Coordinates of C-alpha atoms in Angstrom, one line a residue:
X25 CA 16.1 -18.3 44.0
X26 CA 17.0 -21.4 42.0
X27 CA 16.2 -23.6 45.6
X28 CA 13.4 -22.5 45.6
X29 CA 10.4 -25.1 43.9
X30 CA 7.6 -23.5 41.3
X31 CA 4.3 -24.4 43.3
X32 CA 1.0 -24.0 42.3
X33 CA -1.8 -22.9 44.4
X34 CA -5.4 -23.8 43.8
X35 CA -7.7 -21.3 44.8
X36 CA -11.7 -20.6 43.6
X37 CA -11.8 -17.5 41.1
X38 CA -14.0 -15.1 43.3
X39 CA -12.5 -11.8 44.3
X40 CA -12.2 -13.0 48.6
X41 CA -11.0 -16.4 47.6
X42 CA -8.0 -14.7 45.4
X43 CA -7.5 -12.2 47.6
X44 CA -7.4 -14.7 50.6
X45 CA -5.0 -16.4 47.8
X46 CA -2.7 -14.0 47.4
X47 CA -2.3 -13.6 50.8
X48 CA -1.4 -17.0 51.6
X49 CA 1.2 -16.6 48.3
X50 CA 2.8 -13.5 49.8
X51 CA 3.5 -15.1 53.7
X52 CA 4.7 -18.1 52.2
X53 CA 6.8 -16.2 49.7
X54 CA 8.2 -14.3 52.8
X55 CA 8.7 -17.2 54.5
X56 CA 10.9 -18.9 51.7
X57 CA 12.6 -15.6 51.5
X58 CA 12.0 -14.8 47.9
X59 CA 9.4 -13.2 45.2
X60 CA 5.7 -14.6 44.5
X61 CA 7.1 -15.5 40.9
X62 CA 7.4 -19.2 41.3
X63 CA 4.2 -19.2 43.5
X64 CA 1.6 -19.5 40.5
X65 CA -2.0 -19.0 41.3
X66 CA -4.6 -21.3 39.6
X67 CA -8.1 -20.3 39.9
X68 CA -11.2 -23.0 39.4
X69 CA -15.3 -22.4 39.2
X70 CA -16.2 -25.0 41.8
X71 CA -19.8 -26.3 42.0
X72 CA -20.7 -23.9 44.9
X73 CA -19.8 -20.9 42.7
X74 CA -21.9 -22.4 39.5
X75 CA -25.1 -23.0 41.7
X76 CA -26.7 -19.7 42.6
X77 CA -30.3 -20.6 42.1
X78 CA -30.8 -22.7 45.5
X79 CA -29.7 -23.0 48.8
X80 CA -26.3 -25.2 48.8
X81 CA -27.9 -27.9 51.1
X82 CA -30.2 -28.9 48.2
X83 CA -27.3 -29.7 45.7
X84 CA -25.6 -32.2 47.3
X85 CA -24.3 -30.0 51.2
X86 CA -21.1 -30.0 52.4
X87 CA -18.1 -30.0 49.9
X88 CA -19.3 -28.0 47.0
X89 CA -16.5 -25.3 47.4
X90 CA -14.2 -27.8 47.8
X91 CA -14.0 -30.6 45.4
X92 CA -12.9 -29.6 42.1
X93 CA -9.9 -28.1 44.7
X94 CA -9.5 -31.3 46.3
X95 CA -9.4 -33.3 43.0
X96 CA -7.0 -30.9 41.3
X97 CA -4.8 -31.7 44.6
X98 CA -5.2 -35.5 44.0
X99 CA -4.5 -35.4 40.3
X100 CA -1.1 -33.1 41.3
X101 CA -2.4 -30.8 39.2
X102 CA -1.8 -28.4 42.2
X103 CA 0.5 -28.4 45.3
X104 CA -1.6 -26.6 47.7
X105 CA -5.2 -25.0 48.2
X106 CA -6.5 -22.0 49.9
X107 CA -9.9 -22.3 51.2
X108 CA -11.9 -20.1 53.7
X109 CA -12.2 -22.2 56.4
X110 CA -15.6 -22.6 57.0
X111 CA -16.1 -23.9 53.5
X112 CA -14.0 -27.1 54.6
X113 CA -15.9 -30.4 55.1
X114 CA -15.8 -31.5 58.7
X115 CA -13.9 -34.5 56.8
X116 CA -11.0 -34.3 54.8
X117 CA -11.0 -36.5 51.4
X118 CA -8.5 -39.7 52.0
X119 CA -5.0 -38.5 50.8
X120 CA -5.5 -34.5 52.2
X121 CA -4.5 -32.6 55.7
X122 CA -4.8 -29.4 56.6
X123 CA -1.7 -28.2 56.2
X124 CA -1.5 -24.6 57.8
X125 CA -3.7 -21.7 59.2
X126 CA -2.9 -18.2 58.3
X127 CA -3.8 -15.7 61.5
X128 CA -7.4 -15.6 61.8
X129 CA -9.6 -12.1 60.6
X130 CA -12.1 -10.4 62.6
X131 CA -14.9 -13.3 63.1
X132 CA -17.9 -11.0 63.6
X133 CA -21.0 -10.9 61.2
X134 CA -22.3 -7.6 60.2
X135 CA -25.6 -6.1 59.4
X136 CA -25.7 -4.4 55.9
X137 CA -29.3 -2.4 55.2
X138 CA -30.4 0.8 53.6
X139 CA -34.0 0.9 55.2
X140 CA -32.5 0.8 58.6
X141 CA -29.4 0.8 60.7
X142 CA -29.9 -2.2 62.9
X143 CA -32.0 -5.4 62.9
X144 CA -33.8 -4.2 65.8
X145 CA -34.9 -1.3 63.6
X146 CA -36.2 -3.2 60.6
X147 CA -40.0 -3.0 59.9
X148 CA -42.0 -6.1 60.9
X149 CA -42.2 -8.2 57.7
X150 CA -39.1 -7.3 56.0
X151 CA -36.9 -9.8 53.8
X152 CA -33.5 -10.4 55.3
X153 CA -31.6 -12.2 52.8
X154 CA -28.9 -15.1 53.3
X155 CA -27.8 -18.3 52.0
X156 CA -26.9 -19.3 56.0
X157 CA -28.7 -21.6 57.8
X158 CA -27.3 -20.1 61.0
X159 CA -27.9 -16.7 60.0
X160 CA -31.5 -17.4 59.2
X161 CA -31.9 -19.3 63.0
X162 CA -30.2 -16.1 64.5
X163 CA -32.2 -13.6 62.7
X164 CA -35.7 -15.4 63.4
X165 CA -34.4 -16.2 66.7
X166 CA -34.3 -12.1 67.5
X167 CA -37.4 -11.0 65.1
X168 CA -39.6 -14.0 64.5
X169 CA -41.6 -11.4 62.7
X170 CA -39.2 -10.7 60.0
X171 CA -38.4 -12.8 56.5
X172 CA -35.7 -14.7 55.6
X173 CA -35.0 -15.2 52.0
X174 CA -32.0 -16.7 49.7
X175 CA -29.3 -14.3 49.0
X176 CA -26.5 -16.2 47.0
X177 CA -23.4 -15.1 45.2
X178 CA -20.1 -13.1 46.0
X179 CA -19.9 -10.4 48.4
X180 CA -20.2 -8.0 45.4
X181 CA -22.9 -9.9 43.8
X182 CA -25.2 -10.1 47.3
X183 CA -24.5 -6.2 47.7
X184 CA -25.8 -5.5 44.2
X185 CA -28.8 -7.5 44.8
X186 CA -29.2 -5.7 48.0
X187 CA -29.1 -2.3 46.2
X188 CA -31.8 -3.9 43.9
X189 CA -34.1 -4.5 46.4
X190 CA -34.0 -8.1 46.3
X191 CA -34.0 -7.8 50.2
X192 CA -33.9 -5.6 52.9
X193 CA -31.4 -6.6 55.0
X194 CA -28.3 -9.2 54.9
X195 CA -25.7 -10.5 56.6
X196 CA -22.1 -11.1 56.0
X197 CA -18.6 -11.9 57.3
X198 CA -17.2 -9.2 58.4
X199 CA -13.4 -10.9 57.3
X200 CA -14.6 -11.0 53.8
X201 CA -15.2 -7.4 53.4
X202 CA -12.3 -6.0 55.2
X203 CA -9.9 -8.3 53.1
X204 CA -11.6 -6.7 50.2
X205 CA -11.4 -3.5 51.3
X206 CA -15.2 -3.1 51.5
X207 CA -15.9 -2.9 55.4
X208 CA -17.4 0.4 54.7
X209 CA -20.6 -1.0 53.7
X210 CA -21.1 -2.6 56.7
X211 CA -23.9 -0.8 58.8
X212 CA -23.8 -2.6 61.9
X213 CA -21.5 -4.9 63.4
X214 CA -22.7 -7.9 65.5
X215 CA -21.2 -8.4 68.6
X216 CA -19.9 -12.5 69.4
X217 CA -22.9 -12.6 72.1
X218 CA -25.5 -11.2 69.6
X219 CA -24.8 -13.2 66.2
X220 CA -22.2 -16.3 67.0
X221 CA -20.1 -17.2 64.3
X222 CA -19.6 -20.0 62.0
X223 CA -17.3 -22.8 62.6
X224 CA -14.3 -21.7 61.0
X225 CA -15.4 -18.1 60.1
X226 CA -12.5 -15.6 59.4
X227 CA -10.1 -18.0 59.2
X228 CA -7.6 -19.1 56.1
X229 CA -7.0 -22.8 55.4
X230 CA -4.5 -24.2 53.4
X231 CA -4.6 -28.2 52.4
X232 CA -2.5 -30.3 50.9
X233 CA -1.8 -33.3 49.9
X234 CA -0.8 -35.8 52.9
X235 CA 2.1 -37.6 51.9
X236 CA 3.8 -34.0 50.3
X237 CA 6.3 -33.5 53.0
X238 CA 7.9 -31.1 51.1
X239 CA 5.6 -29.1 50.7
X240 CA 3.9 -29.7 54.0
X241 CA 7.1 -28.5 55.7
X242 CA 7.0 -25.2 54.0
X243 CA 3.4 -24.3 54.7
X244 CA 3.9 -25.2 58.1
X245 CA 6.7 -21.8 58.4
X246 CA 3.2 -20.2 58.2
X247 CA 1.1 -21.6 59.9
X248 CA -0.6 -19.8 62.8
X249 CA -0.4 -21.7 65.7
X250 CA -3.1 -20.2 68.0
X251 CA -5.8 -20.3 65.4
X252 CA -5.0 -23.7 64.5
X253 CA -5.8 -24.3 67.7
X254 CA -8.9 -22.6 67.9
X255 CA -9.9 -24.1 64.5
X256 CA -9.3 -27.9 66.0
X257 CA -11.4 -27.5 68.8
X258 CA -14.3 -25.7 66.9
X259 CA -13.8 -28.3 64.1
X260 CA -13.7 -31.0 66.5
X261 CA -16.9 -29.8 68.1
X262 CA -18.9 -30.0 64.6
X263 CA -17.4 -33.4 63.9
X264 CA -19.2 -35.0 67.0
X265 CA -22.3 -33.3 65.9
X266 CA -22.1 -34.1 62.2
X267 CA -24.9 -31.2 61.5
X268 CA -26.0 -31.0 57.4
X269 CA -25.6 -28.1 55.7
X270 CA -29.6 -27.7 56.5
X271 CA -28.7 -27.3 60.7
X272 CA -28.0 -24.3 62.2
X273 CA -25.0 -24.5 64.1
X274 CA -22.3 -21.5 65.7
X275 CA -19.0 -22.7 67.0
X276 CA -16.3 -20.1 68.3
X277 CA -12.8 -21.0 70.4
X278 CA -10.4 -17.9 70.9
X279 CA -7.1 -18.4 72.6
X280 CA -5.1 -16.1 75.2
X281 CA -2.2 -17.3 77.1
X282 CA -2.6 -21.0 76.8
X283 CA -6.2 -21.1 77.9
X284 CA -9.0 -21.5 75.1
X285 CA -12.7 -20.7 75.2
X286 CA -15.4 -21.8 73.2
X287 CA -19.4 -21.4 73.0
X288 CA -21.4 -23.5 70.9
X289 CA -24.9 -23.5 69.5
X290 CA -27.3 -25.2 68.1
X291 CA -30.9 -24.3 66.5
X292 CA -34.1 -24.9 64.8
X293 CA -33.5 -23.2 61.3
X294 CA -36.8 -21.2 62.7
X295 CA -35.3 -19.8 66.0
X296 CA -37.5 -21.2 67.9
X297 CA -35.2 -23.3 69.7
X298 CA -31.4 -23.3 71.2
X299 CA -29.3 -25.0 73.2
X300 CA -25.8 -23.6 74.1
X301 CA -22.5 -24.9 75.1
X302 CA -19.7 -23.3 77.4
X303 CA -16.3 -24.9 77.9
X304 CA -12.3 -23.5 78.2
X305 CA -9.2 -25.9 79.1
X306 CA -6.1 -25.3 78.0
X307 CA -5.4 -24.8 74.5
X308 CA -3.0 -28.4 74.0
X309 CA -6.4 -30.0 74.5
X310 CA -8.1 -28.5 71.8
X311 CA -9.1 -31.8 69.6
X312 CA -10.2 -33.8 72.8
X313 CA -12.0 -30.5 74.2
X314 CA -14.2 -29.9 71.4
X315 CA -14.9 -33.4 71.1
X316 CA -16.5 -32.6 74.7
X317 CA -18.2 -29.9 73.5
X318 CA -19.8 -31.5 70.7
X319 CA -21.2 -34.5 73.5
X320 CA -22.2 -31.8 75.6
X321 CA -24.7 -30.2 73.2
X322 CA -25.5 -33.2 71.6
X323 CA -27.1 -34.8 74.6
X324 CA -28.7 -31.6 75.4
X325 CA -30.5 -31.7 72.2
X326 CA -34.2 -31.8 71.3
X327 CA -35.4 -34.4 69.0
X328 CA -35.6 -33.0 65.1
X329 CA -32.6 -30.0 66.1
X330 CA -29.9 -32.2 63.8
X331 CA -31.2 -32.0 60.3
X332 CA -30.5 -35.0 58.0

């Protein structure tokens, strides 16, 4: 026990990102072959978490779950930080890497209602509340005669508002509620085809700093190698397109024996238009892969489709 280094892990304080925490705690504290005890979690309220009044793209876009993380890991005031990984900025602050990827969760959406048990089935005119740009698309895409309104907070805080009436409808990862044990208030899941997922959805990233190589070494005993692959191409995919928080865009690579596949998509955040990418190589070329991807789509696109 005495070789192995206290090491703090930066995490946000909201029930999925400690429980995403401490699971990234207990696989590396298997990995090092003892006890969580000197693997010390320290939770922080970012800015994402403090804003809950507007949508995220009007206070400043990407980063907002991020920074107080990433200056903690700049200051060393932290070793390492667990984020979901589709929180991450398509760009890393100078100094951090991604340092591992735990196994990647379900990555399907589901559909959570108590006025009906599919969107199909929701009366014409009914609120669907999200804080997703791509969730909106999607849902206006299938029922341009339905509402989309904002619906921000934690999974328990959107499901309480739910219950109040505050919408109708929502959506949410389905990863988040089965790490929290809550999968049972899903009514519907989405299939891949019918609600495309985030860049990054279901998946746990770990960062650190880049220039840490002991640290980096140890992360890297648990790091999963086929959804960091799938991660670099869909991540690679959103670089070339650069999208804001305000465009509506899906991104999802899987592996199986060496080969990955990915669809892309972008929207109007009205659903009233889409363009779609298809592409699979083999899974070494992820990087360059989703780099063609992201040209792909992005000369395909109609004017106004990448918001500023």
């Amino acid at each position: 026990m005495s070789e192995i280094p206290t090491l703090v892990i930066g995490t946000r304080g909201s029930p999925l990102a400690m429980a995403q925490a401490k699971e990234a705690q207990a696989r590396l504290a298997e990995a090092l072959g003892c006890d969580a005890g000197p693997l010390t979690l320290r939770p922080f309220t970012t800015t994402g978490d403090a804003i809950q009044d507007r949508a995220l793209a009007e206070a400043g876009g990407k980063g907002l779950f991020t920074k107080e993380l990433d200056a903690a890991l700049l200051d060393e005031r932290i070793d390492f930080a667990v984020h979901s990984a589709k929180d991450l900025p398509t760009f890393l602050p100078d100094g951090l890497v991604i340092a591992a990827f735990l196994p990647r969760e379900d990555v399907r959406d589901v559909f959570i209602s108590r006025v009906a048990d599919s969107l199909e089935a929701l009366p014409p005119g009914t609120v669907v509340g999200t804080a997703s740009p791509r969730r909106q698309a999607l849902v206006l895409r299938a029922r341009p005669d339905l509402r989309v309104g904002l619906l921000r907070g934690n999974v328990g805080t959107r499901l309480q508002k739910l219950e109040r009436g505050e919408a109708g409808a929502t959506l949410l990862a389905l990863a988040g509620l089965k790490r929290l044990g809550m999968e049972t208030h899903a009514t519907r899941i989405f299939s891949i085809d019918e609600m495309l997922p985030a860049v990054g959805q279901g998946a746990i990233a770990i960062t650190a700093r880049t220039g840490d190589a002991r640290t980096r070494e140890m992360l890297a005993r648990i790091n999963h190698p086929a959804t960091e692959a799938a991660l670099t191409m869909e991540r690679a995919f959103l670089a070339v397109l650069d999208g804001s928080c305000r465009t509506p865009i899906a991104g999802h690579a899987r592996v199986e024996s060496g080969t990955i596949r990915f669809r892309g998509l972008v929207l109007r955040p009205d659903g009233t238009d889409a363009v779609e990418v298809a592409l699979e190589g083999v899974a070494r070329d992820a990087e360059r892969l989703g780099h063609q991807a992201g040209h792909e789509i992005k000369n395909r696109l109609l004017p106004g489709m990448l918001q500023a």
